[in-house]
XYZ file of C-alpha atoms in Angstrom:
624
model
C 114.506 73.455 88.454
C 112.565 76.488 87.390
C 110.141 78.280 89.046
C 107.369 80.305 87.093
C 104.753 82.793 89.137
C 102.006 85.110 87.742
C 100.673 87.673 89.635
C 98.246 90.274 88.937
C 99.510 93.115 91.371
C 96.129 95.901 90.867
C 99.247 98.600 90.645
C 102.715 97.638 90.908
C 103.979 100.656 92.919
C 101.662 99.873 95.575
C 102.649 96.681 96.005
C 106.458 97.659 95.917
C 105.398 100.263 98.686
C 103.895 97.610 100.742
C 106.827 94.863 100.671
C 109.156 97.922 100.883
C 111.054 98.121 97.148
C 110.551 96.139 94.652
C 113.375 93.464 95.817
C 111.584 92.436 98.726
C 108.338 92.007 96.548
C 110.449 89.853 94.336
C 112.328 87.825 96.463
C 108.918 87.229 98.581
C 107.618 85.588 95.349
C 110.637 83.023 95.117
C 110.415 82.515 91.302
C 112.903 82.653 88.570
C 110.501 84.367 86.558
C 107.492 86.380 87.362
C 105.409 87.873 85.660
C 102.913 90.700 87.083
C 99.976 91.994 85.269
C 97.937 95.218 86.134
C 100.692 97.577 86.432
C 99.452 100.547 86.431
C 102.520 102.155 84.511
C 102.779 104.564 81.839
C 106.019 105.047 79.947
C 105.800 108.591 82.120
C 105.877 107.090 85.019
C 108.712 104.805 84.638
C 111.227 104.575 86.702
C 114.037 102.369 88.480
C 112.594 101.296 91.638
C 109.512 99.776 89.567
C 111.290 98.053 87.328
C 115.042 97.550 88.248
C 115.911 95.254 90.892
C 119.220 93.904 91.794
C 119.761 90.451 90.616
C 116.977 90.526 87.871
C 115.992 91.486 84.486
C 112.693 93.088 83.613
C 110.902 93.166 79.788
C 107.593 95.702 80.661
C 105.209 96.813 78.028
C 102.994 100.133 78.852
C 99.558 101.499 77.943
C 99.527 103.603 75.118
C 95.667 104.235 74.370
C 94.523 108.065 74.171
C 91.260 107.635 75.347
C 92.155 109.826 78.690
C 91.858 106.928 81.732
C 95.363 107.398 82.849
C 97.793 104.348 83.421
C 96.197 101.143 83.341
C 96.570 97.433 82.200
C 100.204 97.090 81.690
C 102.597 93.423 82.024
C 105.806 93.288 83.308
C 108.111 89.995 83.255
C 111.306 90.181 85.919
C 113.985 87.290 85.004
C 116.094 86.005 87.929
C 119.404 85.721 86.747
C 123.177 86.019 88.441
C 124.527 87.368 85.445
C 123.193 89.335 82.292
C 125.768 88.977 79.977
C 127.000 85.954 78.754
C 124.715 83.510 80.455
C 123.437 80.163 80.210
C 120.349 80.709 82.361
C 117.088 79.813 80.817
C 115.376 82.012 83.124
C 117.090 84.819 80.701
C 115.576 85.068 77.608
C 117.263 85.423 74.113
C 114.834 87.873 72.616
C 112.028 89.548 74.171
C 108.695 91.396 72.317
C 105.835 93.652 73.331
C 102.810 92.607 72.139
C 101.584 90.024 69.771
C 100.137 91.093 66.960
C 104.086 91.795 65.420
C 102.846 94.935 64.376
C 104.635 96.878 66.974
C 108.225 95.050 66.491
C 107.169 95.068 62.509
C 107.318 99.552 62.849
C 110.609 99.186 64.068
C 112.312 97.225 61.827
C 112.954 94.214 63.836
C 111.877 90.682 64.091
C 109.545 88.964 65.393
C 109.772 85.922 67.399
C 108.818 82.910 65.589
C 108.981 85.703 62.292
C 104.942 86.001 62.598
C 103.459 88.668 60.212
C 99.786 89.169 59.809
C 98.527 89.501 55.681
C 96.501 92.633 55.562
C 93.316 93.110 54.985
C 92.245 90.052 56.678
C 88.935 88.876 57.658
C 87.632 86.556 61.098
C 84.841 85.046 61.623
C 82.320 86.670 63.836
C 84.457 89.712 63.606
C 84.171 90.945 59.632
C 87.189 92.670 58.522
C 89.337 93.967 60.595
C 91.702 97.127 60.212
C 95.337 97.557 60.671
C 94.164 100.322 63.128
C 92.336 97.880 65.458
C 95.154 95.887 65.432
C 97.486 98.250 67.010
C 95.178 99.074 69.189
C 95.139 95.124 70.639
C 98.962 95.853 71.153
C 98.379 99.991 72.116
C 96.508 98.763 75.810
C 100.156 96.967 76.786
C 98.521 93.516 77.444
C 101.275 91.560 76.499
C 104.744 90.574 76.837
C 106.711 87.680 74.918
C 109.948 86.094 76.169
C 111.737 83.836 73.976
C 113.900 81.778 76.524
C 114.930 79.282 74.236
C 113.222 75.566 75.149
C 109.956 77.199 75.259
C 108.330 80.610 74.705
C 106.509 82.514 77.343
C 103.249 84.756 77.040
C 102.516 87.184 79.765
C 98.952 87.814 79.367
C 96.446 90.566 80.965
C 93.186 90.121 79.522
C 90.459 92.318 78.841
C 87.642 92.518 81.630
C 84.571 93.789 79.370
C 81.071 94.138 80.204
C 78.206 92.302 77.950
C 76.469 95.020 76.734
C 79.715 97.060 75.620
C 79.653 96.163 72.092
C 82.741 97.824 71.127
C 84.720 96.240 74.021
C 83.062 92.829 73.648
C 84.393 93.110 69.962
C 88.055 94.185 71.103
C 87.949 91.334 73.579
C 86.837 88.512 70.525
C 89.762 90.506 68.526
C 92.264 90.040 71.571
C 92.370 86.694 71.462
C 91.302 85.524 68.129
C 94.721 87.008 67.162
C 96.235 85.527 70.186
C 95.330 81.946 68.722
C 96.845 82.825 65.430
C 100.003 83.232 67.232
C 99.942 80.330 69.436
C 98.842 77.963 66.059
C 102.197 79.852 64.519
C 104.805 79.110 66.818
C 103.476 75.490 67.396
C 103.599 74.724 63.919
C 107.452 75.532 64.718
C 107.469 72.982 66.704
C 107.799 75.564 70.146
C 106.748 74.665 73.214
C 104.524 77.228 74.783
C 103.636 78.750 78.269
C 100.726 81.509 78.785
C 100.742 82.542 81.986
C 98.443 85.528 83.210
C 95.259 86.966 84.205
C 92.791 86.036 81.398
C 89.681 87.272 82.969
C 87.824 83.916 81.806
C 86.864 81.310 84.579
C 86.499 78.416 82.275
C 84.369 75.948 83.855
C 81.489 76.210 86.573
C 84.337 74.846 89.158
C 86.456 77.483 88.636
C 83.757 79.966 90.076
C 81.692 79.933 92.973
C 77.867 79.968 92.838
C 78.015 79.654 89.290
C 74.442 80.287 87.642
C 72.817 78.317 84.958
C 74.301 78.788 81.441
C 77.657 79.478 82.874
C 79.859 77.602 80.851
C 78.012 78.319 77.629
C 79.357 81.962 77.567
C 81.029 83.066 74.309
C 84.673 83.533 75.789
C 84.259 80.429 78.444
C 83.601 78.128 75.435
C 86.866 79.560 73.230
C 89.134 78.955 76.216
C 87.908 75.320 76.873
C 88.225 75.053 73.041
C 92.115 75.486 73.600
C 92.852 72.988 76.425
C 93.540 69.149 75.660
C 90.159 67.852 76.788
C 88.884 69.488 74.168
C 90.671 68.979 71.768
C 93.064 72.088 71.801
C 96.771 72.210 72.063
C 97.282 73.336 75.716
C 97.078 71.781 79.077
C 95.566 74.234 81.970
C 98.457 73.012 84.648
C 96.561 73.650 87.716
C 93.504 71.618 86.873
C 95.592 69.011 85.168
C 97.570 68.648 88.695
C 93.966 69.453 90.930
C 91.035 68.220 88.432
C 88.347 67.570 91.435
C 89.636 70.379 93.808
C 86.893 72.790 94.742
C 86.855 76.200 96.381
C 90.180 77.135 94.055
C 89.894 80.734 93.588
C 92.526 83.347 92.542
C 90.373 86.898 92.732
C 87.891 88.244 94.659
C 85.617 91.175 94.684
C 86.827 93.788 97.810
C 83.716 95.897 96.793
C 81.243 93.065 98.547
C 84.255 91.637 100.542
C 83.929 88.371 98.472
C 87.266 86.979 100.509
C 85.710 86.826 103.661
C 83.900 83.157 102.613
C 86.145 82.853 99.741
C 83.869 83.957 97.082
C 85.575 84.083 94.475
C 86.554 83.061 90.651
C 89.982 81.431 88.667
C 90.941 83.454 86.365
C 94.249 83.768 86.605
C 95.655 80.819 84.671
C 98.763 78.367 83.528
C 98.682 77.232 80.330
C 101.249 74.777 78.501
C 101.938 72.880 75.293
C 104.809 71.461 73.552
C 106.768 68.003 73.161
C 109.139 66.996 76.818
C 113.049 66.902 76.206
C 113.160 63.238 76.234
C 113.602 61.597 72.793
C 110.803 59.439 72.899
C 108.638 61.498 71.996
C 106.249 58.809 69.701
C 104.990 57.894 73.135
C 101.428 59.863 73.533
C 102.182 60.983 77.222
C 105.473 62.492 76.312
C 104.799 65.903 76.867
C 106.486 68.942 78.643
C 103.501 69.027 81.001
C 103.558 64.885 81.630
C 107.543 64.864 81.631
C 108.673 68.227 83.547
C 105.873 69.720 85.287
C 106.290 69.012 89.001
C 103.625 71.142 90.650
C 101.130 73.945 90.099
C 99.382 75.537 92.465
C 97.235 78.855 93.863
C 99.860 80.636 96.305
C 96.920 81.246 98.853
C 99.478 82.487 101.766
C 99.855 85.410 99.670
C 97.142 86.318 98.813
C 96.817 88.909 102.227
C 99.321 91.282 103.741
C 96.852 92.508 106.676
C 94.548 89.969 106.642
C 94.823 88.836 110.140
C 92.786 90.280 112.699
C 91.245 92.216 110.774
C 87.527 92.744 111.830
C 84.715 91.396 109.952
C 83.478 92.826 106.310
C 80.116 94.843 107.451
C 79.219 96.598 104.580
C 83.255 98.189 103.925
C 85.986 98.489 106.622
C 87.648 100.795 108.262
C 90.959 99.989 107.152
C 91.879 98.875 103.417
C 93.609 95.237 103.066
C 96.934 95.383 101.807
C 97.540 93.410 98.990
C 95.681 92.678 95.337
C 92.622 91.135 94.976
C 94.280 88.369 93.221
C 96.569 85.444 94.559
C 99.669 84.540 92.185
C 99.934 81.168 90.809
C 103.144 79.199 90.645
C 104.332 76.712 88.282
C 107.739 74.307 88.808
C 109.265 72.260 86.252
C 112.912 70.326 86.011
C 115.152 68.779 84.131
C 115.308 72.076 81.910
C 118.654 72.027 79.957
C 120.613 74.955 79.730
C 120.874 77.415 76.996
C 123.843 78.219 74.820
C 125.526 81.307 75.847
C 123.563 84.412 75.206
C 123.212 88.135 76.594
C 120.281 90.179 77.598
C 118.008 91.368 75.089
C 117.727 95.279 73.765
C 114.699 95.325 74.890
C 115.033 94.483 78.335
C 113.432 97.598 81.091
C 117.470 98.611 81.620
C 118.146 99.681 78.097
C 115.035 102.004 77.619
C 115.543 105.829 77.288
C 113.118 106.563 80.773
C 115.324 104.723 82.462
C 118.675 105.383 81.189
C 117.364 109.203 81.491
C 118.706 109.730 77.942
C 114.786 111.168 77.241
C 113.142 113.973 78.986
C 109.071 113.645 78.529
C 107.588 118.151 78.986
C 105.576 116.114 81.655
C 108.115 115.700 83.783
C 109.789 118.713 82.923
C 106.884 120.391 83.951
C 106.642 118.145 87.054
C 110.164 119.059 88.532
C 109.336 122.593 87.671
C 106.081 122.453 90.393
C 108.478 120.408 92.767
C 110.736 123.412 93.288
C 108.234 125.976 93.549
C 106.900 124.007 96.064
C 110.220 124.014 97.798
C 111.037 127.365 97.365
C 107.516 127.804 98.625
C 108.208 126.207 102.210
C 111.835 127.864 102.658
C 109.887 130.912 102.622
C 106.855 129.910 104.780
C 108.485 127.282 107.326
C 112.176 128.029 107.876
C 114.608 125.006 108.709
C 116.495 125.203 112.048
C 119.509 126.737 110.405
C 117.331 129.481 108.975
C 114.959 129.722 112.152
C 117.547 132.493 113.032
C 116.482 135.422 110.766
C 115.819 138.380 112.430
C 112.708 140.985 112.728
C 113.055 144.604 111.630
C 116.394 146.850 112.766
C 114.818 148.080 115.917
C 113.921 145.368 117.196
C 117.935 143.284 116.179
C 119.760 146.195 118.697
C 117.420 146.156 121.803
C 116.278 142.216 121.879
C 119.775 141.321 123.618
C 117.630 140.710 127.281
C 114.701 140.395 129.085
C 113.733 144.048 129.920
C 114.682 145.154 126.154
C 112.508 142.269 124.777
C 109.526 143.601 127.211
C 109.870 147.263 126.019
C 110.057 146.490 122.477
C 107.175 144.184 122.700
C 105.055 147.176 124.629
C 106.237 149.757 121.924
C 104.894 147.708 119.316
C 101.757 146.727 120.720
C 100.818 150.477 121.522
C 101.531 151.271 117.910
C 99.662 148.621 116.435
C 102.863 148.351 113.780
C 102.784 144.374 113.777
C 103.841 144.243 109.955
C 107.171 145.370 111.567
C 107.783 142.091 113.817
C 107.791 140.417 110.052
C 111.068 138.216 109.724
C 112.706 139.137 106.164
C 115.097 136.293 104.925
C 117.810 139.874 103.820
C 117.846 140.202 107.545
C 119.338 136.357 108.100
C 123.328 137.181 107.702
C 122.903 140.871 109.692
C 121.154 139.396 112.687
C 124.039 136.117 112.610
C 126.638 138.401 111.991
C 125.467 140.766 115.097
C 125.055 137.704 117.399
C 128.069 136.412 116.861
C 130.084 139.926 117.832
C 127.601 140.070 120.827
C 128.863 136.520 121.999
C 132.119 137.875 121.580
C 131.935 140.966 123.399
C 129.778 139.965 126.203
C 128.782 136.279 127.071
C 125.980 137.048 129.088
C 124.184 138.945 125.932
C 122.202 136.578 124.262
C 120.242 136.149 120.819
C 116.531 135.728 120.529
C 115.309 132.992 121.941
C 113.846 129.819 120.428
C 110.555 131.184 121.271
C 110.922 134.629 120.598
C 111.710 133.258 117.280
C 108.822 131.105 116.682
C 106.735 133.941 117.792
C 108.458 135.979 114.748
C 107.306 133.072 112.669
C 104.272 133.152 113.404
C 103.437 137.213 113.181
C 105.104 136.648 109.489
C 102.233 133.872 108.469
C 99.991 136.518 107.127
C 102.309 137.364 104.082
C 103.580 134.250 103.581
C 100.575 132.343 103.374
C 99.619 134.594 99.946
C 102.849 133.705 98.284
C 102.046 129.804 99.290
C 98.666 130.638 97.248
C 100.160 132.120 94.466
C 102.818 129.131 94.115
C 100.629 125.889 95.291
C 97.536 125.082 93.479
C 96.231 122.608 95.746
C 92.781 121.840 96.661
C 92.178 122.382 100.168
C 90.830 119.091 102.835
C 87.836 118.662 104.443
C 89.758 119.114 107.394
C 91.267 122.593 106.583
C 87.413 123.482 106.536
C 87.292 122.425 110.646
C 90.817 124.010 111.449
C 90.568 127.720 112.788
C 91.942 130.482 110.743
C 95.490 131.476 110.916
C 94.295 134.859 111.737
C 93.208 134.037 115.330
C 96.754 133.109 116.501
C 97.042 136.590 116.819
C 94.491 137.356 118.836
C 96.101 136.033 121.594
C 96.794 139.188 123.979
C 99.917 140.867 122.981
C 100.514 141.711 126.632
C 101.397 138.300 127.903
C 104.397 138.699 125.510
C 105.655 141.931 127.998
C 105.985 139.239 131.276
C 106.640 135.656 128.834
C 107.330 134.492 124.884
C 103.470 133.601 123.586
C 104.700 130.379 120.917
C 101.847 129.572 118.485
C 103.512 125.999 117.467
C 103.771 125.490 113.685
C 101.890 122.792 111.371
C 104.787 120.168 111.856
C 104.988 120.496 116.103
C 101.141 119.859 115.994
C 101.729 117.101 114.398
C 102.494 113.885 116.541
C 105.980 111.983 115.246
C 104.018 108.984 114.699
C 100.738 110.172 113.477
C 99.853 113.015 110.629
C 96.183 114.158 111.782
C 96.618 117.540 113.794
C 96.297 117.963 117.604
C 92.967 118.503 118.736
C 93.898 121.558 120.579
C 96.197 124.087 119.366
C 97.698 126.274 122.883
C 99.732 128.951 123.673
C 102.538 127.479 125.973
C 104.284 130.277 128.175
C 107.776 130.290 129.061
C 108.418 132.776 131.349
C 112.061 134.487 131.336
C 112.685 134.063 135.006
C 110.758 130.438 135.339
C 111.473 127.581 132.659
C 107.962 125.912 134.343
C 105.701 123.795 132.186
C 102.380 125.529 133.131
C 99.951 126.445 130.215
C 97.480 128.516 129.340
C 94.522 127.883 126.538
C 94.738 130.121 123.301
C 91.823 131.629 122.341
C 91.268 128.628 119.446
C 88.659 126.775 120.200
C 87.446 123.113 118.667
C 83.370 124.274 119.011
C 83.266 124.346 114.994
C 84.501 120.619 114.756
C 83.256 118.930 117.911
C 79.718 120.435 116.300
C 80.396 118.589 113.524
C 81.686 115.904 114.490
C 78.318 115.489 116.998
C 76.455 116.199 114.015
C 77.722 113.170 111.707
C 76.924 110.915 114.492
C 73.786 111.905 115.311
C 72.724 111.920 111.357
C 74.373 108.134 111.434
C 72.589 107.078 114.322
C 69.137 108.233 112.949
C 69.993 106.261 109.525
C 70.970 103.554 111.982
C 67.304 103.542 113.097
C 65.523 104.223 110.436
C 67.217 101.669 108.296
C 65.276 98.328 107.530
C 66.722 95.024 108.960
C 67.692 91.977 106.566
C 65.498 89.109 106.122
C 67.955 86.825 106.850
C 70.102 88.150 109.904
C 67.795 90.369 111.295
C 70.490 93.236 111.250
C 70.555 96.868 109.770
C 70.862 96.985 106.398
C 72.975 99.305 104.354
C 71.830 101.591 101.668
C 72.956 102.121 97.980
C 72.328 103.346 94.788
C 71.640 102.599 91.312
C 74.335 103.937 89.051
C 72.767 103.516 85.897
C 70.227 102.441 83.752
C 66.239 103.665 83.971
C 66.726 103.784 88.064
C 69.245 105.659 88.205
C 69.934 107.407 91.117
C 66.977 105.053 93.228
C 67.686 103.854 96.341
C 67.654 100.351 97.474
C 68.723 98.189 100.960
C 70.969 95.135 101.062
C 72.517 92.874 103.459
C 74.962 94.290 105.174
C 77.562 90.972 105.337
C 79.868 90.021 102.966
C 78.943 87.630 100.129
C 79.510 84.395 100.153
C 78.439 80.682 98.830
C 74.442 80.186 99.458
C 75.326 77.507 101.917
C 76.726 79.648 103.963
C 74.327 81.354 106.682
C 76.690 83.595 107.903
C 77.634 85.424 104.738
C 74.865 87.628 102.589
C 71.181 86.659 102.774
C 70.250 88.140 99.745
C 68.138 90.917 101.172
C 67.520 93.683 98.678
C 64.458 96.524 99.366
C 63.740 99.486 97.436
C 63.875 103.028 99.516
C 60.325 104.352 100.127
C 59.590 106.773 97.234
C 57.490 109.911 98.388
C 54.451 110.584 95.681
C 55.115 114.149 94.239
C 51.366 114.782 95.872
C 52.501 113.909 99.097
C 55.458 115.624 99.064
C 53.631 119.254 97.913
């Protein structure tokens, strides 16, 4: 039996981050092959625990438009096999191809599968002529990948999502898949059997989509896919309505923005298509087909479609917390009594043989990358000392007399009478002296001691104000909204040098305000005294104080709870509604009220009402 699952992932590394590598999100699926769409990966970004998993093979193709939106689109098929060299395994396949259009394999010098070559200049209805530059740019967006395993031939499709009134992309999108029919007509008049598995972004029938207006079937790219399956005449069976043909409510993506899975309101788009003759050699008979003969099941995966999903509160207007997962739900395919293949290996195109893998190729990118990473690092060894180098020392004076209490004290009074602070700064030249000294001191006398731990965080922390400009000068990064609430650096030393003559003042670094289980800050940052003589846990308050965020803090909630009241209630609920905007168009910029619930089918009262109220608009005589 095999097993066949497509998946549109939104982002493939943070789905590997969620199931913890990219093994476990395999294995969860269960398939012998599956194929993801959506990847998010650039041929930059590439690396093994994306795309190399233990016990499988993986064929990716990339994005390679220059029109500046980063990594997007992108396929990946990952082959289950136990070996991959000289297998039998049809899950394996025996020659593997990025894109369709053959113009990509066609640059390289290779074949194509099938041997498909496209005469130029050619001409399509509807479209005009096209160019051999719009052609690579069909393959350039990494939308496709074709596996060759053999019995049948399998297309990993990610279809374009365009917008109506985008002419250009409304043309690429009739181009797409125009050219995607040429290939399919090729390699069936070959006599291949064909799978297309994927996220088309077409729900072909009113069924396949819920609520669906008036006119919805008669949309351009609605009526081309029908045009293709057997009921109308076309070459390919659409497996999971074939198996389910009166099931309603089947949807595999939803829209998070309006929280469309709450009432399952949603659309099938991601789809299963097959053609070809069965294995059997009657094949005169008119229901001997691969889909009548060796399809056993097809189906929406909806336990997967979730990783959070449970208790999760309700959808009022957006949620706290994100839900793990796509928006999508894989689909699944079985079929048996697939032969095996003669013995073959895996192809040189397979994930494992490319250069950004192999690390053969070094991109300036990620030269440049690394380069940033250990400036970074060199940036913290200076700022925030590990344990082992906790133990550098302050300036000469202060190495021979810190050996006990009463020498600490003095020191600590001679320095705060002269003001000299700069001299209590811990230099890193210092580290071996100071080790060196301590050691011989242990030696000589056992009572003598080194600096404590919290003499030496209080060294730390009198060295922040030169080591915060070098962390400047080497890390360009934009500071937080909650940098803007913290209290400068610069108070920690306000605290009054002469509790440091009776106890060790510690002003606790970024990483012990930070609770083991939780990265947000501590809400109060103290001054903990440790007196000499008395190891007691009493505490006094620094002189940091939270006024500047619990302000703020007061003053986001009592700017929410006046939008709270002044906001107008739905027609349908009779609960606040929530405001937005237009974002383009003559409006622009307007502001208008909806329900706040999350849509749903008509039919249901508890979803969306509908509600939708333009925001007062103040005449420009009123407002003068």
């Amino acid at each position: 039996m095999v097993k066949i699952v497509t998946y549109n992932v939104n982002g493939l590394r943070p789905r590997v981050s969620q199931h913890g590598s990219l093994r476990r999100l395999l294995d969860a699926l269960d398939a012998d092959i599956i194929c993801f769409q959506e990847t998010k990966l650039s041929r930059q970004d590439l690396s093994g625990d994306v795309v190399m998993a233990e016990g499988y093979e993986a064929f990716i193709s990339c994005n390679r438009s220059s029109k500046g939106r980063g990594a997007y689109s992108g396929v990946a098929t990952f082959c289950r096999v136990t070996s991959a060299f000289s297998s039998q395994e049809v899950a394996l396949p025996m020659a593997a191809e990025e894109g369709f259009t053959g113009l990509q394999d066609t640059a390289k010098n290779s074949k194509t599968i099938g041997d498909f070559v496209l005469e130029m200049p050619m001409e399509e209805e509807g479209l005009g002529e096209i160019t051999r530059e719009e052609l690579f740019r069909v393959d350039n967006e990494g939308r496709s990948i074709i596996t060759d395993h053999g019995h049948f031939v399998l297309f990993n499709i990610y279809g374009p999502a365009v917008e109506e009134d985008n002419k250009e992309r409304v043309r690429f999108k009739l181009l797409f898949y125009k050219i995607l029919q040429k290939r399919w007509e090729h390699l069936l008049s070959l006599g291949k059997r064909i799978f297309v598995v994927g996220d088309l972004n077409i729900a072909p029938s009113s069924i396949d989509r819920c609520d669906a207006p008036p006119g919805f079937e008669k949309q351009m790219f609605r009526e081309w896919l029908r045009s293709m399956l057997r009921e109308h005449g076309g070459p390919f069976f659409d497996a999971f309505r074939s198996k389910h043909p009166e099931r309603i409510g089947a949807y595999t993506c939803f829209n998070q923005a309006i929280g469309a899975e709450e009432y399952n309101y949603g659309s099938r788009i991601d789809h299963i298509l097959i053609s070809g003759a069965c294995f059997h050699r009657s094949s005169y008979l008119e229901d001997h087909s691969i889909f009548f003969c060796h399809v056993e099941d097809c189906d929406i995966m909806d336990h997967f479609r979730r990783g959070n999903s449970e208790n999760m509160p309700k959808w009022k207007g957006g949620r706290s917390s994100r839900l793990e997962g796509s928006d999508h739900i894989p689909v699944y395919i079985t079929l048996n009594e697939i032969p095996v293949l003669p013995v073959h290996n895996t192809p040189s195109s397979a994930a494992r043989y490319l250069p950004e893998i192999r690390g053969r190729q070094q991109s300036i990118v990620s030269f440049l990358s690394k380069r940033k990473i250990h400036e970074h690092e060199d940036a913290m060894n200076l700022n925030m000392p590990i344990d082992g180098e906790n133990e550098s020392s302050c300036n000469n004076s202060v190495e021979s007399k810190c050996t006990s209490k009463e020498e600490l004290s003095a020191a600590l009074n001679e320095f705060s009478k002269s003001g000299n602070f700069q001299s209590m700064m811990c230099k890193r030249r210092n580290l071996d002296q100071l080790v060196n000294e301590g050691s011989s001191s242990n030696s000589q006398n056992s009572n003598s001691t080194l600096l404590s731990p919290q003499s030496r965080k209080a060294s730390f922390s009198c060295s922040k104000s030169l080591s915060n400009k070098k962390t400047k000068r080497n890390l360009s990064s934009q500071p937080t909204i909650k940098s803007f609430f913290q209290q400068s650096e610069s108070k920690t030393r306000d605290c009054n040098i002469n509790s440091l003559v009776s106890s060790v003042c510690t002003v606790h670094g970024v990483d012990e305000l930070r609770d083991a289980k939780d990265d947000s800050l501590s809400e109060n940052i103290q001054c903990t005294i440790s007196a000499a003589e008395d190891q007691s846990n009493s505490s006094m308050p620094c002189l940091l104080p939270t006024d500047k965020c619990n302000a703020a803090t007061s003053e986001w909630q009592r700017i929410h709870q006046r939008m709270k009241m002044t906001l107008p209630l739905c027609k349908g609920h009779r609960e606040p509604c929530i405001p937005r905007s237009v974002k383009k168009g003559s409006n622009i910029g307007r502001l208008f009220y909806v329900c706040a619930r999350a849509q749903g089918p008509a039919s249901n009262p508890e979803a969306n009402c509908g509600h939708f109220q333009w925001a007062a608009v103040k005449s420009k005589e009123k407002r003068q």
